[in-house]
Amino acid sequence: MTLSIAHPADFHVHLRQGVLSELVTPHVREGGFSTAYVMPNLKPPITTTDQALTYKATLEKIEPNVQFLMTLYLSPELTPDEIRNAKNAGIIGVKSYPRGVTTNSDGGIESYEAYYPVFEAMQEVDMVLNLHGENIHILNAEPSFLPHLHKIHSTFPRLRIVLEHATTRAAVEAVKACGDTVACTITVHHLDLTVDDWAGQSWNFCKPVAKYPDDRQALRDIVRKGHPRFFLGSDSAPHPPSNKSTCTPSCGCAAGIYTSPILLPLTAHILESFGALDRLEGFVSTFGRDFYKLPANGSKVMLQRASEEGYTLKDESVVPFWAGKQINWTIPKQ
Amino acid sequence: MTLSIAHPADFHVHLRQGVLSELVTPHVREGGFSTAYVMPNLKPPITTTDQALTYKATLEKIEPNVQFLMTLYLSPELTPDEIRNAKNAGIIGVKSYPRGVTTNSDGGIESYEAYYPVFEAMQEVDMVLNLHGENIHILNAEPSFLPHLHKIHSTFPRLRIVLEHATTRAAVEAVKACGDTVACTITVHHLDLTVDDWAGQSWNFCKPVAKYPDDRQALRDIVRKGHPRFFLGSDSAPHPPSNKSTCTPSCGCAAGIYTSPILLPLTAHILESFGALDRLEGFVSTFGRDFYKLPANGSKVMLQRASEEGYTLKDESVVPFWAGKQINWTIPKQ
């Protein structure tokens, strides 16, 4: 059995800097994706059009076959003029994510009124606002963020807003209740994990953390329903293994789950596990592209069942012994 | 956990002709092997030095990074002069395998006396005789072949002989009882399968067929013991999927199991499953090289646990989510 998927797009991905960026950026394509909506959380964060274009050029040099969609970090320095400048330069969106206790923050959740002139300009030029709606207390932060979403949406009804990496039933319901200008990304790992999976397993720890089975069920249900305002943003976040493992009590663990190199196969596997394989193309490609107004280019990616995995050359093909079975040893990629 | 294995050598492999050969020959290297002892069973079979050298050049053009060790097919046309010619040209061995009911055959087992002048020449110039000791009735042929092995060995005690793809306790005991000039290859699939695995599953059907649990135990025991005259010959035999599957009652099924592209990881996995991982290097490299008088060149192949599989660039590395777990979908290799 094979599937042909139109031009998958990952609407939330961390591509980092330096050597780590050289390592992980090609994995977007390895994971089956040809469009990446890129996080601006570098050191320092990307707050200007010039920085974003420089970063884009760096990424394109590493991986010329991926379309990189660039974003700015929402910060007090951002002005309406810079928004118009960014729009003209092809930058797609502005990202708001927790900055801890800084100016314009209220108990960890930002007070957004200070940004209203920026949002006004974004609405005017049709840029997208990405809200990373969780902070501080990991298990209850998302619901407490949702009133901010509603307030911004009602104040700027034509501003396209994406609530990033939803993890709760409350978030799903909140986005559903909004108008057509509000969408939501869901990661593939949040369709798989619950609290029990990261308790004691640091490699499954990310922010926002996976919640309870009922929350996961809400995420799965909205995907199975094929709701066009819910689509994939992997939040794929690479960290060195030393920052993920907790070999000793003093090991720190970074939040983040890395899915880029296996993203499309894994998404197919997990959607199939809850009866939503027929929604794969919508979830990984068409729904997000439609919301972002980015038409597909006609290219396709093929998937096949791993149990049928083989090798083909012209009219010859072969399938190895143990195809589809787990082999516990591997020759590392060079 | 990683393992470093000296220069693995597969002492029994089918590399075919034409497009199929172009497809499968690079898989020797993909499977972690840099030396391949090549079957001469082409159409027509390789019976002369010139044919063997032409075939070798074809294989080297497809995959320049593998050392191909060439063989001739034992047939009535082969003369002592051609043996000396072959030896001078770097050909390593001569293969005897069932030809069905032909001249010089006795109930499917060849009568070898007619070949004694050839064996005499082989002993003189130190070429290897490879005996494929099974034919006709699949479950009892190997033991009935063993007297032939003993007779040739006692007649030509300095002739190096390899009994190919042993599958029975009787074969293991027979080779053990011989002197140092008699060795034995074992496939990785015969260390895994028994009768029950191929009954009803045509993809596990090969010749010789996998035998009973006690036979497999004998194979595993001799590998675990690290006996230096028992080493890997994969008998990796690619067939088109249409010749392996039995989708309808009229589908034919070719005998053969294809292991080349996964050979070293699979061998490590299976040896570990019966407590013989510490014998891996002997089994896949040093024992066979010593018997064949082919010193290793110092190169190594690294293996790591699949659950640790990740990506590394300079000083950065990342490990993806679900590493070591089976994902049921895959993007086909281009």
mmCIF file with all atom_site columns, C-alpha atoms in Angstrom, chain B residues 171-333:
data_model
loop_
_atom_site.group_PDB
_atom_site.id
_atom_site.type_symbol
_atom_site.label_atom_id
_atom_site.label_alt_id
_atom_site.label_comp_id
_atom_site.label_asym_id
_atom_site.label_entity_id
_atom_site.label_seq_id
_atom_site.pdbx_PDB_ins_code
_atom_site.Cartn_x
_atom_site.Cartn_y
_atom_site.Cartn_z
_atom_site.occupancy
_atom_site.B_iso_or_equiv
_atom_site.pdbx_formal_charge
_atom_site.auth_seq_id
_atom_site.auth_comp_id
_atom_site.auth_asym_id
_atom_site.auth_atom_id
_atom_site.pdbx_PDB_model_num
ATOM 1   C CA . ALA B 1 171 ? 26.522 -31.101 9.168  1.00 0.00 ? 171 ALA B CA 1
ATOM 2   C CA . VAL B 1 172 ? 28.017 -29.234 12.120 1.00 0.00 ? 172 VAL B CA 1
ATOM 3   C CA . GLU B 1 173 ? 29.316 -32.462 13.617 1.00 0.00 ? 173 GLU B CA 1
ATOM 4   C CA . ALA B 1 174 ? 30.678 -33.634 10.265 1.00 0.00 ? 174 ALA B CA 1
ATOM 5   C CA . VAL B 1 175 ? 32.689 -30.447 9.738  1.00 0.00 ? 175 VAL B CA 1
ATOM 6   C CA . LYS B 1 176 ? 33.940 -30.439 13.322 1.00 0.00 ? 176 LYS B CA 1
ATOM 7   C CA . ALA B 1 177 ? 35.194 -33.991 12.831 1.00 0.00 ? 177 ALA B CA 1
ATOM 8   C CA . CYS B 1 178 ? 37.223 -32.982 9.777  1.00 0.00 ? 178 CYS B CA 1
ATOM 9   C CA . GLY B 1 179 ? 40.688 -31.514 9.847  1.00 0.00 ? 179 GLY B CA 1
ATOM 10  C CA . ASP B 1 180 ? 41.680 -27.873 9.619  1.00 0.00 ? 180 ASP B CA 1
ATOM 11  C CA . THR B 1 181 ? 41.236 -27.784 5.859  1.00 0.00 ? 181 THR B CA 1
ATOM 12  C CA . VAL B 1 182 ? 37.454 -28.128 6.124  1.00 0.00 ? 182 VAL B CA 1
ATOM 13  C CA . ALA B 1 183 ? 35.283 -25.184 7.121  1.00 0.00 ? 183 ALA B CA 1
ATOM 14  C CA . CYS B 1 184 ? 31.612 -24.356 7.014  1.00 0.00 ? 184 CYS B CA 1
ATOM 15  C CA . THR B 1 185 ? 29.509 -21.295 6.250  1.00 0.00 ? 185 THR B CA 1
ATOM 16  C CA . ILE B 1 186 ? 26.305 -20.535 8.116  1.00 0.00 ? 186 ILE B CA 1
ATOM 17  C CA . THR B 1 187 ? 23.709 -18.029 6.957  1.00 0.00 ? 187 THR B CA 1
ATOM 18  C CA . VAL B 1 188 ? 22.188 -15.554 9.355  1.00 0.00 ? 188 VAL B CA 1
ATOM 19  C CA . HIS B 1 189 ? 18.667 -16.651 8.471  1.00 0.00 ? 189 HIS B CA 1
ATOM 20  C CA . HIS B 1 190 ? 19.406 -20.242 9.450  1.00 0.00 ? 190 HIS B CA 1
ATOM 21  C CA . LEU B 1 191 ? 20.386 -18.931 12.874 1.00 0.00 ? 191 LEU B CA 1
ATOM 22  C CA . ASP B 1 192 ? 16.909 -17.417 13.100 1.00 0.00 ? 192 ASP B CA 1
ATOM 23  C CA . LEU B 1 193 ? 14.367 -19.660 11.361 1.00 0.00 ? 193 LEU B CA 1
ATOM 24  C CA . THR B 1 194 ? 13.078 -23.202 11.802 1.00 0.00 ? 194 THR B CA 1
ATOM 25  C CA . VAL B 1 195 ? 10.655 -25.303 9.776  1.00 0.00 ? 195 VAL B CA 1
ATOM 26  C CA . ASP B 1 196 ? 7.683  -23.551 11.353 1.00 0.00 ? 196 ASP B CA 1
ATOM 27  C CA . ASP B 1 197 ? 8.773  -20.191 9.971  1.00 0.00 ? 197 ASP B CA 1
ATOM 28  C CA . TRP B 1 198 ? 8.727  -21.098 6.295  1.00 0.00 ? 198 TRP B CA 1
ATOM 29  C CA . ALA B 1 199 ? 5.738  -23.428 6.397  1.00 0.00 ? 199 ALA B CA 1
ATOM 30  C CA . GLY B 1 200 ? 3.097  -21.082 5.045  1.00 0.00 ? 200 GLY B CA 1
ATOM 31  C CA . GLN B 1 201 ? 5.431  -18.094 4.653  1.00 0.00 ? 201 GLN B CA 1
ATOM 32  C CA . SER B 1 202 ? 7.024  -18.124 1.239  1.00 0.00 ? 202 SER B CA 1
ATOM 33  C CA . TRP B 1 203 ? 9.337  -15.175 1.999  1.00 0.00 ? 203 TRP B CA 1
ATOM 34  C CA . ASN B 1 204 ? 11.130 -17.423 4.501  1.00 0.00 ? 204 ASN B CA 1
ATOM 35  C CA . PHE B 1 205 ? 11.535 -20.216 1.971  1.00 0.00 ? 205 PHE B CA 1
ATOM 36  C CA . CYS B 1 206 ? 15.086 -20.861 0.848  1.00 0.00 ? 206 CYS B CA 1
ATOM 37  C CA . LYS B 1 207 ? 17.243 -23.820 -0.061 1.00 0.00 ? 207 LYS B CA 1
ATOM 38  C CA . PRO B 1 208 ? 18.450 -25.402 2.053  1.00 0.00 ? 208 PRO B CA 1
ATOM 39  C CA . VAL B 1 209 ? 15.313 -24.888 4.116  1.00 0.00 ? 209 VAL B CA 1
ATOM 40  C CA . ALA B 1 210 ? 15.625 -24.108 7.801  1.00 0.00 ? 210 ALA B CA 1
ATOM 41  C CA . LYS B 1 211 ? 15.404 -27.327 9.804  1.00 0.00 ? 211 LYS B CA 1
ATOM 42  C CA . TYR B 1 212 ? 14.273 -28.268 13.307 1.00 0.00 ? 212 TYR B CA 1
ATOM 43  C CA . PRO B 1 213 ? 14.934 -26.419 16.558 1.00 0.00 ? 213 PRO B CA 1
ATOM 44  C CA . ASP B 1 214 ? 17.628 -28.909 17.533 1.00 0.00 ? 214 ASP B CA 1
ATOM 45  C CA . ASP B 1 215 ? 19.440 -28.234 14.264 1.00 0.00 ? 215 ASP B CA 1
ATOM 46  C CA . ARG B 1 216 ? 19.241 -24.492 14.782 1.00 0.00 ? 216 ARG B CA 1
ATOM 47  C CA . GLN B 1 217 ? 20.518 -25.014 18.301 1.00 0.00 ? 217 GLN B CA 1
ATOM 48  C CA . ALA B 1 218 ? 23.570 -26.821 16.927 1.00 0.00 ? 218 ALA B CA 1
ATOM 49  C CA . LEU B 1 219 ? 24.268 -23.905 14.569 1.00 0.00 ? 219 LEU B CA 1
ATOM 50  C CA . ARG B 1 220 ? 23.863 -21.397 17.395 1.00 0.00 ? 220 ARG B CA 1
ATOM 51  C CA . ASP B 1 221 ? 26.035 -23.417 19.729 1.00 0.00 ? 221 ASP B CA 1
ATOM 52  C CA . ILE B 1 222 ? 28.934 -23.641 17.312 1.00 0.00 ? 222 ILE B CA 1
ATOM 53  C CA . VAL B 1 223 ? 28.734 -19.882 16.669 1.00 0.00 ? 223 VAL B CA 1
ATOM 54  C CA . ARG B 1 224 ? 28.528 -19.110 20.389 1.00 0.00 ? 224 ARG B CA 1
ATOM 55  C CA . LYS B 1 225 ? 31.536 -21.336 20.958 1.00 0.00 ? 225 LYS B CA 1
ATOM 56  C CA . GLY B 1 226 ? 33.498 -19.227 18.475 1.00 0.00 ? 226 GLY B CA 1
ATOM 57  C CA . HIS B 1 227 ? 34.703 -22.234 16.487 1.00 0.00 ? 227 HIS B CA 1
ATOM 58  C CA . PRO B 1 228 ? 37.076 -20.713 13.921 1.00 0.00 ? 228 PRO B CA 1
ATOM 59  C CA . ARG B 1 229 ? 36.048 -23.005 11.052 1.00 0.00 ? 229 ARG B CA 1
ATOM 60  C CA . PHE B 1 230 ? 32.410 -21.831 11.148 1.00 0.00 ? 230 PHE B CA 1
ATOM 61  C CA . PHE B 1 231 ? 31.755 -18.392 9.704  1.00 0.00 ? 231 PHE B CA 1
ATOM 62  C CA . LEU B 1 232 ? 29.216 -16.286 7.853  1.00 0.00 ? 232 LEU B CA 1
ATOM 63  C CA . GLY B 1 233 ? 28.204 -16.863 4.272  1.00 0.00 ? 233 GLY B CA 1
ATOM 64  C CA . SER B 1 234 ? 24.868 -15.106 3.886  1.00 0.00 ? 234 SER B CA 1
ATOM 65  C CA . ASP B 1 235 ? 23.656 -16.927 0.760  1.00 0.00 ? 235 ASP B CA 1
ATOM 66  C CA . SER B 1 236 ? 21.800 -13.641 0.292  1.00 0.00 ? 236 SER B CA 1
ATOM 67  C CA . ALA B 1 237 ? 19.665 -14.326 -2.771 1.00 0.00 ? 237 ALA B CA 1
ATOM 68  C CA . PRO B 1 238 ? 17.535 -11.537 -4.247 1.00 0.00 ? 238 PRO B CA 1
ATOM 69  C CA . HIS B 1 239 ? 14.372 -12.308 -6.166 1.00 0.00 ? 239 HIS B CA 1
ATOM 70  C CA . PRO B 1 240 ? 11.664 -10.018 -7.541 1.00 0.00 ? 240 PRO B CA 1
ATOM 71  C CA . PRO B 1 241 ? 8.781  -9.751  -5.056 1.00 0.00 ? 241 PRO B CA 1
ATOM 72  C CA . SER B 1 242 ? 6.499  -11.375 -7.626 1.00 0.00 ? 242 SER B CA 1
ATOM 73  C CA . ASN B 1 243 ? 8.641  -14.507 -7.339 1.00 0.00 ? 243 ASN B CA 1
ATOM 74  C CA . LYS B 1 244 ? 8.540  -14.527 -3.543 1.00 0.00 ? 244 LYS B CA 1
ATOM 75  C CA . SER B 1 245 ? 4.934  -13.723 -2.707 1.00 0.00 ? 245 SER B CA 1
ATOM 76  C CA . THR B 1 246 ? 2.192  -16.293 -3.113 1.00 0.00 ? 246 THR B CA 1
ATOM 77  C CA . CYS B 1 247 ? -0.812 -14.066 -3.572 1.00 0.00 ? 247 CYS B CA 1
ATOM 78  C CA . THR B 1 248 ? -2.756 -16.660 -5.522 1.00 0.00 ? 248 THR B CA 1
ATOM 79  C CA . PRO B 1 249 ? -2.611 -20.457 -5.724 1.00 0.00 ? 249 PRO B CA 1
ATOM 80  C CA . SER B 1 250 ? -0.821 -20.181 -9.036 1.00 0.00 ? 250 SER B CA 1
ATOM 81  C CA . CYS B 1 251 ? 1.990  -17.946 -7.785 1.00 0.00 ? 251 CYS B CA 1
ATOM 82  C CA . GLY B 1 252 ? 5.313  -19.637 -7.906 1.00 0.00 ? 252 GLY B CA 1
ATOM 83  C CA . CYS B 1 253 ? 7.835  -19.027 -5.159 1.00 0.00 ? 253 CYS B CA 1
ATOM 84  C CA . ALA B 1 254 ? 11.558 -18.883 -5.736 1.00 0.00 ? 254 ALA B CA 1
ATOM 85  C CA . ALA B 1 255 ? 13.849 -20.270 -3.036 1.00 0.00 ? 255 ALA B CA 1
ATOM 86  C CA . GLY B 1 256 ? 16.006 -17.560 -1.525 1.00 0.00 ? 256 GLY B CA 1
ATOM 87  C CA . ILE B 1 257 ? 16.221 -15.090 1.344  1.00 0.00 ? 257 ILE B CA 1
ATOM 88  C CA . TYR B 1 258 ? 17.645 -11.632 0.767  1.00 0.00 ? 258 TYR B CA 1
ATOM 89  C CA . THR B 1 259 ? 19.760 -10.230 3.590  1.00 0.00 ? 259 THR B CA 1
ATOM 90  C CA . SER B 1 260 ? 22.522 -8.139  1.980  1.00 0.00 ? 260 SER B CA 1
ATOM 91  C CA . PRO B 1 261 ? 21.282 -4.610  2.787  1.00 0.00 ? 261 PRO B CA 1
ATOM 92  C CA . ILE B 1 262 ? 20.795 -5.404  6.503  1.00 0.00 ? 262 ILE B CA 1
ATOM 93  C CA . LEU B 1 263 ? 23.389 -8.121  6.908  1.00 0.00 ? 263 LEU B CA 1
ATOM 94  C CA . LEU B 1 264 ? 25.693 -6.822  9.636  1.00 0.00 ? 264 LEU B CA 1
ATOM 95  C CA . PRO B 1 265 ? 22.968 -5.237  11.833 1.00 0.00 ? 265 PRO B CA 1
ATOM 96  C CA . LEU B 1 266 ? 20.810 -8.344  11.471 1.00 0.00 ? 266 LEU B CA 1
ATOM 97  C CA . THR B 1 267 ? 23.713 -10.661 12.308 1.00 0.00 ? 267 THR B CA 1
ATOM 98  C CA . ALA B 1 268 ? 24.490 -8.614  15.406 1.00 0.00 ? 268 ALA B CA 1
ATOM 99  C CA . HIS B 1 269 ? 20.826 -8.682  16.432 1.00 0.00 ? 269 HIS B CA 1
ATOM 100 C CA . ILE B 1 270 ? 20.504 -12.444 15.992 1.00 0.00 ? 270 ILE B CA 1
ATOM 101 C CA . LEU B 1 271 ? 23.831 -13.320 17.604 1.00 0.00 ? 271 LEU B CA 1
ATOM 102 C CA . GLU B 1 272 ? 22.883 -11.142 20.556 1.00 0.00 ? 272 GLU B CA 1
ATOM 103 C CA . SER B 1 273 ? 19.529 -12.929 20.814 1.00 0.00 ? 273 SER B CA 1
ATOM 104 C CA . PHE B 1 274 ? 21.316 -16.141 21.721 1.00 0.00 ? 274 PHE B CA 1
ATOM 105 C CA . GLY B 1 275 ? 24.162 -14.673 23.735 1.00 0.00 ? 275 GLY B CA 1
ATOM 106 C CA . ALA B 1 276 ? 26.870 -14.707 21.054 1.00 0.00 ? 276 ALA B CA 1
ATOM 107 C CA . LEU B 1 277 ? 27.375 -10.997 20.392 1.00 0.00 ? 277 LEU B CA 1
ATOM 108 C CA . ASP B 1 278 ? 30.975 -11.306 21.587 1.00 0.00 ? 278 ASP B CA 1
ATOM 109 C CA . ARG B 1 279 ? 31.573 -13.732 18.687 1.00 0.00 ? 279 ARG B CA 1
ATOM 110 C CA . LEU B 1 280 ? 30.340 -11.299 16.037 1.00 0.00 ? 280 LEU B CA 1
ATOM 111 C CA . GLU B 1 281 ? 33.728 -10.185 14.763 1.00 0.00 ? 281 GLU B CA 1
ATOM 112 C CA . GLY B 1 282 ? 35.035 -13.726 14.503 1.00 0.00 ? 282 GLY B CA 1
ATOM 113 C CA . PHE B 1 283 ? 31.903 -14.923 12.748 1.00 0.00 ? 283 PHE B CA 1
ATOM 114 C CA . VAL B 1 284 ? 31.612 -12.119 10.188 1.00 0.00 ? 284 VAL B CA 1
ATOM 115 C CA . SER B 1 285 ? 35.254 -11.316 9.650  1.00 0.00 ? 285 SER B CA 1
ATOM 116 C CA . THR B 1 286 ? 38.318 -12.967 11.156 1.00 0.00 ? 286 THR B CA 1
ATOM 117 C CA . PHE B 1 287 ? 37.409 -16.669 11.017 1.00 0.00 ? 287 PHE B CA 1
ATOM 118 C CA . GLY B 1 288 ? 36.495 -16.599 7.349  1.00 0.00 ? 288 GLY B CA 1
ATOM 119 C CA . ARG B 1 289 ? 39.388 -14.363 6.397  1.00 0.00 ? 289 ARG B CA 1
ATOM 120 C CA . ASP B 1 290 ? 41.828 -16.653 8.175  1.00 0.00 ? 290 ASP B CA 1
ATOM 121 C CA . PHE B 1 291 ? 40.497 -19.749 6.448  1.00 0.00 ? 291 PHE B CA 1
ATOM 122 C CA . TYR B 1 292 ? 40.544 -18.049 3.063  1.00 0.00 ? 292 TYR B CA 1
ATOM 123 C CA . LYS B 1 293 ? 43.997 -16.552 3.772  1.00 0.00 ? 293 LYS B CA 1
ATOM 124 C CA . LEU B 1 294 ? 42.729 -13.034 3.134  1.00 0.00 ? 294 LEU B CA 1
ATOM 125 C CA . PRO B 1 295 ? 44.127 -10.646 5.728  1.00 0.00 ? 295 PRO B CA 1
ATOM 126 C CA . ALA B 1 296 ? 41.969 -7.734  6.825  1.00 0.00 ? 296 ALA B CA 1
ATOM 127 C CA . ASN B 1 297 ? 43.100 -4.305  5.682  1.00 0.00 ? 297 ASN B CA 1
ATOM 128 C CA . GLY B 1 298 ? 42.654 -2.549  9.009  1.00 0.00 ? 298 GLY B CA 1
ATOM 129 C CA . SER B 1 299 ? 39.326 -0.926  8.141  1.00 0.00 ? 299 SER B CA 1
ATOM 130 C CA . LYS B 1 300 ? 36.454 -1.122  10.605 1.00 0.00 ? 300 LYS B CA 1
ATOM 131 C CA . VAL B 1 301 ? 32.690 -0.864  10.505 1.00 0.00 ? 301 VAL B CA 1
ATOM 132 C CA . MET B 1 302 ? 30.835 0.632   13.427 1.00 0.00 ? 302 MET B CA 1
ATOM 133 C CA . LEU B 1 303 ? 27.539 -0.640  14.765 1.00 0.00 ? 303 LEU B CA 1
ATOM 134 C CA . GLN B 1 304 ? 25.383 1.020   17.366 1.00 0.00 ? 304 GLN B CA 1
ATOM 135 C CA . ARG B 1 305 ? 22.165 0.094   19.098 1.00 0.00 ? 305 ARG B CA 1
ATOM 136 C CA . ALA B 1 306 ? 19.225 1.209   17.009 1.00 0.00 ? 306 ALA B CA 1
ATOM 137 C CA . SER B 1 307 ? 17.632 2.701   20.107 1.00 0.00 ? 307 SER B CA 1
ATOM 138 C CA . GLU B 1 308 ? 20.544 5.104   20.215 1.00 0.00 ? 308 GLU B CA 1
ATOM 139 C CA . GLU B 1 309 ? 20.425 5.881   16.529 1.00 0.00 ? 309 GLU B CA 1
ATOM 140 C CA . GLY B 1 310 ? 20.850 9.520   15.862 1.00 0.00 ? 310 GLY B CA 1
ATOM 141 C CA . TYR B 1 311 ? 22.588 12.007  13.649 1.00 0.00 ? 311 TYR B CA 1
ATOM 142 C CA . THR B 1 312 ? 25.973 13.572  14.224 1.00 0.00 ? 312 THR B CA 1
ATOM 143 C CA . LEU B 1 313 ? 27.822 16.444  12.580 1.00 0.00 ? 313 LEU B CA 1
ATOM 144 C CA . LYS B 1 314 ? 31.153 17.577  13.997 1.00 0.00 ? 314 LYS B CA 1
ATOM 145 C CA . ASP B 1 315 ? 30.468 18.066  17.722 1.00 0.00 ? 315 ASP B CA 1
ATOM 146 C CA . GLU B 1 316 ? 26.677 18.197  17.432 1.00 0.00 ? 316 GLU B CA 1
ATOM 147 C CA . SER B 1 317 ? 24.314 15.257  17.587 1.00 0.00 ? 317 SER B CA 1
ATOM 148 C CA . VAL B 1 318 ? 20.581 14.664  17.878 1.00 0.00 ? 318 VAL B CA 1
ATOM 149 C CA . VAL B 1 319 ? 18.410 11.614  18.464 1.00 0.00 ? 319 VAL B CA 1
ATOM 150 C CA . PRO B 1 320 ? 14.885 11.592  17.050 1.00 0.00 ? 320 PRO B CA 1
ATOM 151 C CA . PHE B 1 321 ? 11.664 10.773  18.876 1.00 0.00 ? 321 PHE B CA 1
ATOM 152 C CA . TRP B 1 322 ? 10.725 7.086   18.639 1.00 0.00 ? 322 TRP B CA 1
ATOM 153 C CA . ALA B 1 323 ? 14.348 6.088   17.957 1.00 0.00 ? 323 ALA B CA 1
ATOM 154 C CA . GLY B 1 324 ? 14.431 2.308   18.027 1.00 0.00 ? 324 GLY B CA 1
ATOM 155 C CA . LYS B 1 325 ? 10.674 1.930   17.687 1.00 0.00 ? 325 LYS B CA 1
ATOM 156 C CA . GLN B 1 326 ? 9.045  0.560   14.581 1.00 0.00 ? 326 GLN B CA 1
ATOM 157 C CA . ILE B 1 327 ? 7.303  3.172   12.405 1.00 0.00 ? 327 ILE B CA 1
ATOM 158 C CA . ASN B 1 328 ? 4.936  1.412   10.037 1.00 0.00 ? 328 ASN B CA 1
ATOM 159 C CA . TRP B 1 329 ? 5.295  3.921   7.214  1.00 0.00 ? 329 TRP B CA 1
ATOM 160 C CA . THR B 1 330 ? 8.356  4.979   5.315  1.00 0.00 ? 330 THR B CA 1
ATOM 161 C CA . ILE B 1 331 ? 9.412  7.260   2.491  1.00 0.00 ? 331 ILE B CA 1
ATOM 162 C CA . PRO B 1 332 ? 10.783 4.904   -0.188 1.00 0.00 ? 332 PRO B CA 1
ATOM 163 C CA . LYS B 1 333 ? 14.430 5.301   -1.055 1.00 0.00 ? 333 LYS B CA 1
#
